[in-house]
mmCIF file of C-alpha atoms in Angstrom:
data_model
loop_
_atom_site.group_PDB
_atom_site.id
_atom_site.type_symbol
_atom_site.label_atom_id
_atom_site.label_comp_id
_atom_site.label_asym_id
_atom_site.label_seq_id
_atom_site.Cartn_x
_atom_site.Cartn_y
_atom_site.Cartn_z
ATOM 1 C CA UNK A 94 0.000 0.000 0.000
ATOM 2 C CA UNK A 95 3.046 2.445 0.550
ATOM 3 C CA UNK A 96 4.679 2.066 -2.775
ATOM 4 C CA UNK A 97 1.437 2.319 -4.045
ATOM 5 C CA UNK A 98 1.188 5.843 -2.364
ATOM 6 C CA UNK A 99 4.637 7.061 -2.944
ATOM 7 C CA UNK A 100 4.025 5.625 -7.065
ATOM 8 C CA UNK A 101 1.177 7.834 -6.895
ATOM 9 C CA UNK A 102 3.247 10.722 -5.185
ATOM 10 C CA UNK A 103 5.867 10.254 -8.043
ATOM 11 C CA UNK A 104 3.651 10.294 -10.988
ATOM 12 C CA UNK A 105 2.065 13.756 -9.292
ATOM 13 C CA UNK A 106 5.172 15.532 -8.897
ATOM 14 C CA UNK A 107 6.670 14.304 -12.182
ATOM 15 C CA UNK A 108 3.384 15.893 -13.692
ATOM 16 C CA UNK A 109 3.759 19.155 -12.008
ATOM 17 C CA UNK A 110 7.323 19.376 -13.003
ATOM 18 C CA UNK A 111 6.206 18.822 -17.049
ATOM 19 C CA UNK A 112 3.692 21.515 -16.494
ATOM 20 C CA UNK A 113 6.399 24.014 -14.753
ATOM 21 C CA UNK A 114 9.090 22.910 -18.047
ATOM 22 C CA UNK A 115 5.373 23.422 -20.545
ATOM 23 C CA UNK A 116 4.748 26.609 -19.058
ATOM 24 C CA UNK A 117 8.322 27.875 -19.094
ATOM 25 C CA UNK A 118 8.211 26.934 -23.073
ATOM 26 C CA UNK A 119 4.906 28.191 -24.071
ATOM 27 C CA UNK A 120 6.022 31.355 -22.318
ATOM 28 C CA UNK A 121 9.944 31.555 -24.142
ATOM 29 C CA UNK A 122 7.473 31.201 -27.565
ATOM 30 C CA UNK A 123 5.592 34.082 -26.786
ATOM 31 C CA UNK A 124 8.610 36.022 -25.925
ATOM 32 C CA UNK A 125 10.105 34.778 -28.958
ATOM 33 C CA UNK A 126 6.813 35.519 -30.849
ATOM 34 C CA UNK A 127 7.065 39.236 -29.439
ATOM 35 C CA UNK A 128 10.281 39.612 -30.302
ATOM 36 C CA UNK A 129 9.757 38.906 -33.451
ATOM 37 C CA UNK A 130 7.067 41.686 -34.288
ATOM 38 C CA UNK A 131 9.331 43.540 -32.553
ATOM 39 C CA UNK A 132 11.837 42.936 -34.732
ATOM 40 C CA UNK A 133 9.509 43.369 -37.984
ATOM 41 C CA UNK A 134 8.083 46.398 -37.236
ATOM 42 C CA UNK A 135 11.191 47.964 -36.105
ATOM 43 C CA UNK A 136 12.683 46.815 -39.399
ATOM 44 C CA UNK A 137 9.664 48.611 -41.373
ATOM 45 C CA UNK A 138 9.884 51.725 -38.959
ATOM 46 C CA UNK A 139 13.825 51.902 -39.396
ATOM 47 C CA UNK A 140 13.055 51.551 -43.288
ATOM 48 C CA UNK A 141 10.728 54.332 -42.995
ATOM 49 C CA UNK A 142 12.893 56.557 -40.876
ATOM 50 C CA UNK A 143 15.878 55.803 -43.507
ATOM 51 C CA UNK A 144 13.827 57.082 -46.683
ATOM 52 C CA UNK A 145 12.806 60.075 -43.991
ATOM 53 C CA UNK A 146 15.879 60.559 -43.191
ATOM 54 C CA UNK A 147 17.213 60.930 -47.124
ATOM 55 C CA UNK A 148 14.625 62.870 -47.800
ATOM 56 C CA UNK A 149 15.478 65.230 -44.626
ATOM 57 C CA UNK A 150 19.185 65.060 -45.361
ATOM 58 C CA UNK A 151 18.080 66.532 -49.004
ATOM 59 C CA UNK A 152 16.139 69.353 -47.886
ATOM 60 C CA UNK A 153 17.951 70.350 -44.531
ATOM 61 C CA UNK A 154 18.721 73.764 -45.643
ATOM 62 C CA UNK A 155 15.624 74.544 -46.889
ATOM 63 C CA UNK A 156 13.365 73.584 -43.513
ATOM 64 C CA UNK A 157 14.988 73.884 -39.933
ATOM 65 C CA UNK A 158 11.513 71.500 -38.786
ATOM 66 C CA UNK A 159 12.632 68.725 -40.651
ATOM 67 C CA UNK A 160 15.768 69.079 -38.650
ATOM 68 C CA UNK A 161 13.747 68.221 -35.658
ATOM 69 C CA UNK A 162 11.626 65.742 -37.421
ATOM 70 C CA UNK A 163 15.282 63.828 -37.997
ATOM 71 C CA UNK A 164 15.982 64.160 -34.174
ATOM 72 C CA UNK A 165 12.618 62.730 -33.548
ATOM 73 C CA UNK A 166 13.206 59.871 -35.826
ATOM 74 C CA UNK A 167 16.314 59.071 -34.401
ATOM 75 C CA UNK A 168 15.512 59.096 -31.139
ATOM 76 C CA UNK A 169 12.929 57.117 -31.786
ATOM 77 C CA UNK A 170 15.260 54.206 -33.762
ATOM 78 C CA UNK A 171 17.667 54.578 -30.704
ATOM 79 C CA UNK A 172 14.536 53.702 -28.397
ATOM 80 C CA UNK A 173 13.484 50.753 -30.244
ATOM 81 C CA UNK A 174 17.025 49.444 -30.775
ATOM 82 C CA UNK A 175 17.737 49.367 -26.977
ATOM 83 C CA UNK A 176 14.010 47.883 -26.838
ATOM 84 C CA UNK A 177 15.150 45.268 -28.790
ATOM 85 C CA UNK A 178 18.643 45.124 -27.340
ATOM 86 C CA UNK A 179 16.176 44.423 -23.667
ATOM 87 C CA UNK A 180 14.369 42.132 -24.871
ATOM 88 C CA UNK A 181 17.216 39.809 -26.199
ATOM 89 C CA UNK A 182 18.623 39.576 -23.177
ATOM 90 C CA UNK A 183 15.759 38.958 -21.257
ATOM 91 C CA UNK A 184 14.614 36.148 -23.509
ATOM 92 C CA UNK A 185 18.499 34.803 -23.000
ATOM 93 C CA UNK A 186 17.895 35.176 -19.200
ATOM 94 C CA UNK A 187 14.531 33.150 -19.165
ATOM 95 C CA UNK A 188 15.903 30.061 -22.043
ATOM 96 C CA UNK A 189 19.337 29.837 -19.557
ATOM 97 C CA UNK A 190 16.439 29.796 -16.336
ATOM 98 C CA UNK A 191 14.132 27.306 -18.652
ATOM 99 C CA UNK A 192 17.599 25.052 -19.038
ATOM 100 C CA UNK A 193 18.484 25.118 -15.078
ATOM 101 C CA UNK A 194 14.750 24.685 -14.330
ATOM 102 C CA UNK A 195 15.042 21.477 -16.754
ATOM 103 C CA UNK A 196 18.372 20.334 -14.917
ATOM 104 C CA UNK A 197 17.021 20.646 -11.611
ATOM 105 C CA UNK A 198 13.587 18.910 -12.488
ATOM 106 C CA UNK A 199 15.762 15.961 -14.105
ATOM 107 C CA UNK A 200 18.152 15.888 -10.929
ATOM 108 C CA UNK A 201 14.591 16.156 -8.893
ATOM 109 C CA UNK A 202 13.358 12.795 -10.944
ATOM 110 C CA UNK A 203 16.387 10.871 -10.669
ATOM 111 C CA UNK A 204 16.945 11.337 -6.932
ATOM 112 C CA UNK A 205 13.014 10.337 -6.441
ATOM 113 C CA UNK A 206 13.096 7.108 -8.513
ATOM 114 C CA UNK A 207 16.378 6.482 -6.209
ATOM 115 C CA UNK A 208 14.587 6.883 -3.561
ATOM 116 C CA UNK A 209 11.478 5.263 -5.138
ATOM 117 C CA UNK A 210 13.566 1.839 -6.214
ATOM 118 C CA UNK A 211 15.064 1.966 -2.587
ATOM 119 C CA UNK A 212 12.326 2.252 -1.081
ATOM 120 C CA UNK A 213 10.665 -0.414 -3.336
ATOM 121 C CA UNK A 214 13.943 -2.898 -2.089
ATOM 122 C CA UNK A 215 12.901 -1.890 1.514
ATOM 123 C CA UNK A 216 9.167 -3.032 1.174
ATOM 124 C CA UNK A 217 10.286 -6.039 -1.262
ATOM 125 C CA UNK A 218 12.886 -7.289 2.016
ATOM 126 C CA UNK A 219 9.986 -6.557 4.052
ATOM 127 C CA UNK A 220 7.708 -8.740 2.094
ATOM 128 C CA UNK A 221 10.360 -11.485 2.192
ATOM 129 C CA UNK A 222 11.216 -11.296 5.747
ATOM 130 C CA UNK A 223 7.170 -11.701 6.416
ATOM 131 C CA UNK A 224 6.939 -14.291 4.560
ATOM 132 C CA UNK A 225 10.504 -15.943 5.792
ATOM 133 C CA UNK A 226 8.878 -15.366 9.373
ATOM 134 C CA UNK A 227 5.616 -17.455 8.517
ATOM 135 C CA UNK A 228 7.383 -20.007 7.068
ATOM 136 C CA UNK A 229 9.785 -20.421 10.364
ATOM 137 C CA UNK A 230 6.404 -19.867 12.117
ATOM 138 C CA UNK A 231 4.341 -22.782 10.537
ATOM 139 C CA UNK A 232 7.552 -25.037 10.838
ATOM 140 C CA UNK A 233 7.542 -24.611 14.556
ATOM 141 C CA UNK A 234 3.568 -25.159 14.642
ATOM 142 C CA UNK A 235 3.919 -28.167 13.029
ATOM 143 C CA UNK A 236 6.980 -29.481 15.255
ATOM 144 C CA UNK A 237 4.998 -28.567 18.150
ATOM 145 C CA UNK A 238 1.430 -30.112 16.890
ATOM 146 C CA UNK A 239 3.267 -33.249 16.327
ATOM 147 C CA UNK A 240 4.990 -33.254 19.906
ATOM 148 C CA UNK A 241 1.785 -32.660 21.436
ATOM 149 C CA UNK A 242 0.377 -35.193 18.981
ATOM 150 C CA UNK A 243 3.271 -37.913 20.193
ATOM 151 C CA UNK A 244 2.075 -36.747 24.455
ATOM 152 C CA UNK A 245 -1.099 -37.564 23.547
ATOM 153 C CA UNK A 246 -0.242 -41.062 22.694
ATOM 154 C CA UNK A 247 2.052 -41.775 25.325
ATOM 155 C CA UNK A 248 -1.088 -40.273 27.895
ATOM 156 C CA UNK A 249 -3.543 -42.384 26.000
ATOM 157 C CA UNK A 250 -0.924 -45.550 26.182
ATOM 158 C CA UNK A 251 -0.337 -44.433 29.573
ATOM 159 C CA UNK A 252 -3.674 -43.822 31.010
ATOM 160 C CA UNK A 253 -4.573 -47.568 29.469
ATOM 161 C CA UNK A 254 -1.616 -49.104 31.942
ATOM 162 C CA UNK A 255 -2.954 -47.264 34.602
ATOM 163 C CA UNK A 256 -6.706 -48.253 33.790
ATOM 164 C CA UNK A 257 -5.631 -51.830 33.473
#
């Protein structure tokens, strides 16, 4: 009944740990995912600012707003380059926390069916010694049945001399 508890035990907290490792990947994919548009639509916005910025570069003297406009745009491609430059690393942080989260669970599951196959031995010797015990047991019943079976001859034969 025990190893059928601490099976049971197992099998739960090997579940939760492949939900934990799921959840960690489904959430890198997203982050990956986000990165992504990121990536896109600062691609199209640096494409726009470049044929902005041509087109400011050409007409510079002309308009001291389009000077600003440039600074603006800039700025703006500076923002969205550290954005991205953020994001990388954080999606580097959580895949190297995904990989020690996987280590640990795999450490976690190979120290538990240790423990699980030890404690299986422990219950198995158990088992045997029980059953070693009622052999030994029903020996000595049977030794002593027969003894008392052999008295109760000798009182029979006995109780006949004395009767006679």
């Amino acid at each position: 009944h025990e190893v059928e508890e601490i099976r049971a035990q197992a099998a739960e907290e090997l579940n939760d740990m492949t939900r934990q490792r799921d959840d960690g990947l489904h959430k890198i994919n997203l982050l990956e995912n986000d990165l992504a548009k990121l990536k896109a639509a600062f691609k199209t916005i640096e494409s726009t600012h470049k044929t902005k910025l041509e087109q400011a570069k050409q007409s510079i003297e002309a308009s001291e707003g389009q000077q600003e406009d440039i600074k603006k745009l800039r700025k703006q491609s500076n923002t969205l380059r550290a954005t991205i430059g953020k994001l990388e690393v954080s999606e580097r942080k959580l895949k190297n926390m995904l990989v020690e989260k996987e280590n640990q669970m795999e450490e976690e599951r190979i120290d538990f069916k240790r423990k699980f196959v030890a404690e299986r031995k422990k219950a198995q010797d158990a088992g045997d010694n029980v059953l070693r015990a009622k052999d030994g047991f029903e020996k000595k019943k049977n030794v002593i049945l027969q003894e008392m079976i052999h008295k109760d001859d000798q009182i029979e034969t006995l109780s006949k001399h004395v009767n006679e």
